Tab-separated table of C-alpha atoms in Angstrom:
chain	number	residue	atom	x	y	z
A	58	MET	CA	142.392	86.618	95.562
A	59	THR	CA	142.124	88.787	92.633
A	60	THR	CA	139.785	91.804	92.829
A	61	TYR	CA	137.204	91.929	90.023
A	62	ILE	CA	134.818	94.840	88.579
A	63	ALA	CA	131.620	93.677	87.095
A	64	LEU	CA	129.435	95.817	85.052
A	65	LEU	CA	125.901	94.816	84.456
A	66	ARG	CA	124.467	96.252	81.143
A	67	GLY	CA	120.857	97.631	80.796
A	68	ILE	CA	119.624	97.145	84.444
A	69	ASN	CA	117.436	99.512	86.372
A	70	VAL	CA	116.816	101.789	83.419
A	71	GLY	CA	113.452	103.074	82.726
A	72	GLY	CA	111.931	100.518	85.148
A	73	ASN	CA	113.386	97.695	83.250
A	74	ASN	CA	115.513	94.767	84.291
A	75	MET	CA	115.241	95.851	87.890
A	76	VAL	CA	118.115	94.548	90.282
A	77	ALA	CA	118.196	95.683	93.919
A	78	MET	CA	121.752	96.076	94.891
A	79	ALA	CA	121.212	94.382	97.993
A	80	ASP	CA	120.242	91.139	95.957
A	81	LEU	CA	122.945	91.286	93.740
A	82	ARG	CA	125.554	91.510	96.472
A	83	ALA	CA	123.688	88.667	98.430
A	84	LEU	CA	123.968	86.562	95.342
A	85	LEU	CA	127.520	87.168	94.732
A	86	THR	CA	128.120	86.287	98.443
A	87	ARG	CA	125.948	83.025	97.949
A	88	LEU	CA	128.286	82.247	95.171
A	89	GLY	CA	131.426	82.502	97.139
A	90	PHE	CA	132.671	85.754	96.097
A	91	ALA	CA	134.152	87.637	98.988
A	92	GLU	CA	133.916	91.671	100.063
A	93	VAL	CA	131.025	92.185	97.631
A	94	LYS	CA	130.358	96.013	97.271
A	95	THR	CA	127.973	97.674	94.793
A	96	VAL	CA	128.367	101.194	93.560
A	97	LEU	CA	125.276	103.492	92.695
A	98	GLN	CA	122.156	101.477	91.327
A	99	SER	CA	123.329	100.560	87.839
A	100	GLY	CA	124.911	97.556	88.210
A	101	ASN	CA	128.606	97.995	89.373
A	102	VAL	CA	129.887	95.354	91.700
A	103	VAL	CA	133.348	95.021	93.019
A	104	PHE	CA	134.383	91.499	94.583
A	105	ARG	CA	137.087	89.301	95.180
A	106	ALA	CA	137.509	85.653	93.941
A	107	ARG	CA	140.170	83.312	93.124
A	108	ALA	CA	142.075	84.378	89.889
A	109	GLN	CA	140.466	83.218	86.833
A	110	PRO	CA	139.721	84.391	83.323
A	111	THR	CA	137.064	86.923	83.202
A	112	ALA	CA	135.099	85.641	80.290
A	113	LYS	CA	134.507	82.514	82.654
A	114	LEU	CA	133.041	84.906	85.299
A	115	GLU	CA	131.084	86.736	82.766
A	116	THR	CA	129.393	83.771	81.899
A	117	GLN	CA	128.889	82.121	85.428
A	118	LEU	CA	127.268	85.696	86.459
A	119	GLU	CA	125.066	86.111	83.533
A	120	ARG	CA	123.934	82.376	84.104
A	121	GLU	CA	123.512	82.910	87.925
A	122	LEU	CA	121.714	86.289	87.758
A	123	ALA	CA	119.299	84.644	85.264
A	124	LYS	CA	118.356	81.778	87.423
A	125	ALA	CA	118.347	83.610	90.806
A	126	LEU	CA	116.758	86.888	89.932
A	127	GLY	CA	115.092	86.176	86.509
A	128	VAL	CA	117.128	89.128	84.999
A	129	THR	CA	118.977	88.500	81.488
A	130	CYS	CA	121.880	90.969	80.741
A	131	GLU	CA	125.461	90.993	79.638
A	132	ILE	CA	127.989	91.448	82.447
A	133	HIS	CA	131.299	92.718	81.707
A	134	VAL	CA	134.256	91.952	84.088
A	135	ARG	CA	137.539	93.707	84.489
A	136	THR	CA	140.264	92.646	87.052
A	137	ALA	CA	141.470	95.825	89.023
A	138	ASP	CA	144.789	96.159	87.275
A	139	GLU	CA	142.872	95.955	84.081
A	140	TRP	CA	140.539	98.856	85.351
A	141	GLN	CA	143.454	100.852	86.435
A	142	ALA	CA	145.172	100.408	83.134
A	143	MET	CA	142.003	101.557	81.250
A	144	VAL	CA	141.921	104.425	83.321
A	145	LYS	CA	145.587	105.348	82.671
A	146	ALA	CA	144.798	104.706	78.997
A	147	ASN	CA	142.267	107.370	78.790
A	148	PRO	CA	143.009	109.411	75.601
A	149	TYR	CA	140.877	112.354	76.744
A	150	ALA	CA	142.566	113.032	80.418
A	151	THR	CA	142.027	116.795	79.982
A	152	GLN	CA	138.357	116.382	79.301
A	153	ALA	CA	138.065	113.975	82.200
A	154	THR	CA	139.425	116.168	84.568
A	155	SER	CA	138.010	119.225	83.349
A	156	ASP	CA	134.379	117.669	82.502
A	157	PRO	CA	134.318	113.956	83.770
A	158	ALA	CA	130.422	113.804	83.222
A	159	HIS	CA	130.584	114.106	79.623
A	160	VAL	CA	133.527	111.619	79.108
A	161	HIS	CA	132.428	107.893	78.871
A	162	VAL	CA	133.877	104.511	78.479
A	163	THR	CA	132.203	101.847	76.972
A	164	CYS	CA	133.436	98.191	78.000
A	165	PHE	CA	133.063	95.232	75.385
A	166	LYS	CA	133.524	91.645	75.909
A	167	THR	CA	135.872	91.313	72.776
A	168	PRO	CA	138.568	93.818	71.223
A	169	LEU	CA	136.624	95.938	68.801
A	170	ASP	CA	137.085	95.615	65.186
A	171	LYS	CA	139.453	98.913	64.038
A	172	ALA	CA	137.689	99.175	60.762
A	173	LYS	CA	134.251	99.491	62.306
A	174	VAL	CA	135.616	102.170	64.630
A	175	LYS	CA	137.004	104.141	62.009
A	176	THR	CA	133.867	104.139	59.940
A	177	VAL	CA	131.992	105.400	63.134
A	178	GLN	CA	134.627	108.116	63.549
A	179	GLY	CA	134.229	109.122	59.901
A	180	GLU	CA	130.406	109.325	60.540
A	181	ILE	CA	130.287	111.777	63.386
A	182	ALA	CA	129.475	115.197	62.815
A	183	GLY	CA	130.222	117.643	65.306
A	184	ARG	CA	132.249	117.983	68.539
A	185	GLU	CA	131.830	114.507	69.877
A	186	VAL	CA	134.868	112.383	69.713
A	187	LEU	CA	135.750	108.575	70.409
A	188	THR	CA	138.830	106.452	70.324
A	189	ALA	CA	138.973	102.596	70.649
A	190	ASP	CA	141.700	100.919	72.806
A	191	GLY	CA	141.128	96.850	72.666
A	192	ARG	CA	137.888	96.148	74.684
A	193	HIS	CA	137.325	99.955	75.621
A	194	LEU	CA	135.848	102.766	73.634
A	195	TYR	CA	136.513	106.200	75.072
A	196	MET	CA	133.991	108.816	74.150
A	197	VAL	CA	133.396	112.679	74.904
A	198	PHE	CA	129.870	114.075	74.541
A	199	PRO	CA	130.695	117.823	75.226
A	200	ASP	CA	126.708	118.648	74.853
A	201	GLY	CA	125.662	115.234	76.633
A	202	MET	CA	124.842	112.070	75.766
A	203	GLY	CA	121.264	112.629	75.597
A	204	THR	CA	121.259	114.591	72.560
A	205	SER	CA	124.258	112.889	71.121
A	206	LYS	CA	124.511	111.976	67.471
A	207	ALA	CA	127.656	109.518	67.841
A	208	ALA	CA	125.978	107.335	70.698
A	209	PRO	CA	123.326	105.915	68.148
A	210	LEU	CA	126.049	105.389	65.533
A	211	VAL	CA	128.055	103.588	68.027
A	212	ALA	CA	125.010	101.317	69.281
A	213	LYS	CA	124.147	100.841	65.307
A	214	ARG	CA	127.657	99.945	64.005
A	215	LEU	CA	129.555	98.265	67.176
A	216	PRO	CA	128.695	95.256	69.163
A	217	GLY	CA	126.970	95.637	72.615
A	218	GLY	CA	129.069	97.058	75.502
A	219	THR	CA	128.224	98.957	78.659
A	220	ALA	CA	128.923	102.701	79.239
A	221	ARG	CA	130.117	104.298	82.385
A	222	ASN	CA	130.790	107.939	82.529
A	223	TRP	CA	134.175	109.141	84.095
A	224	ASN	CA	132.809	110.104	87.673
A	225	THR	CA	131.640	106.160	87.822
A	226	VAL	CA	134.996	105.263	86.268
A	227	LEU	CA	136.885	106.972	88.950
A	228	LYS	CA	134.635	105.557	92.115
A	229	LEU	CA	135.266	102.202	90.595
A	230	ALA	CA	139.088	102.890	90.347
A	231	SER	CA	139.302	104.362	93.840
A	232	LEU	CA	137.318	101.246	95.549
A	233	VAL	CA	139.638	98.749	93.653
A	234	ARG	CA	142.690	100.492	94.697
A	235	SER	CA	141.815	100.157	98.430
A	236	GLN	CA	141.819	96.448	97.687
A	237	PRO	CA	144.417	94.419	98.953
């Protein structure tokens, strides 16, 4: 059995795409996944399943969520090992230690186009920074994401992904570290 993390994009935000975490846990349990746990209300799920490609799990979970709960959203899946590697690869470790709420990582389904990321980097004015690493985009928003000038550029220039702040990333890392 392999431990996975699934991140649901855009649920329970502003009253849209509402999904009760109890319903989400029940759905994954009905699908045969084991040790299903949710973290926060924003669609972070840890579970165990037989080893399989994460893309296959993404497709299955998106289809079943729509069918069972009537909610359509992207789901991004990582293995526990992939998650731990993502944590270790954070190029902003100093900022993540001193101000984890302002450090985010966005997960994407496929590796980011380096030329597009470079374009976004060149358009950012101010203290915000970002770095891409495969299917992950690390970002620092020293003044908060709510007033960010970089966040709209990322949304406009890069494919859809789902972001989590570093506090959430570490909660999930701790949870999967405790899995066998």
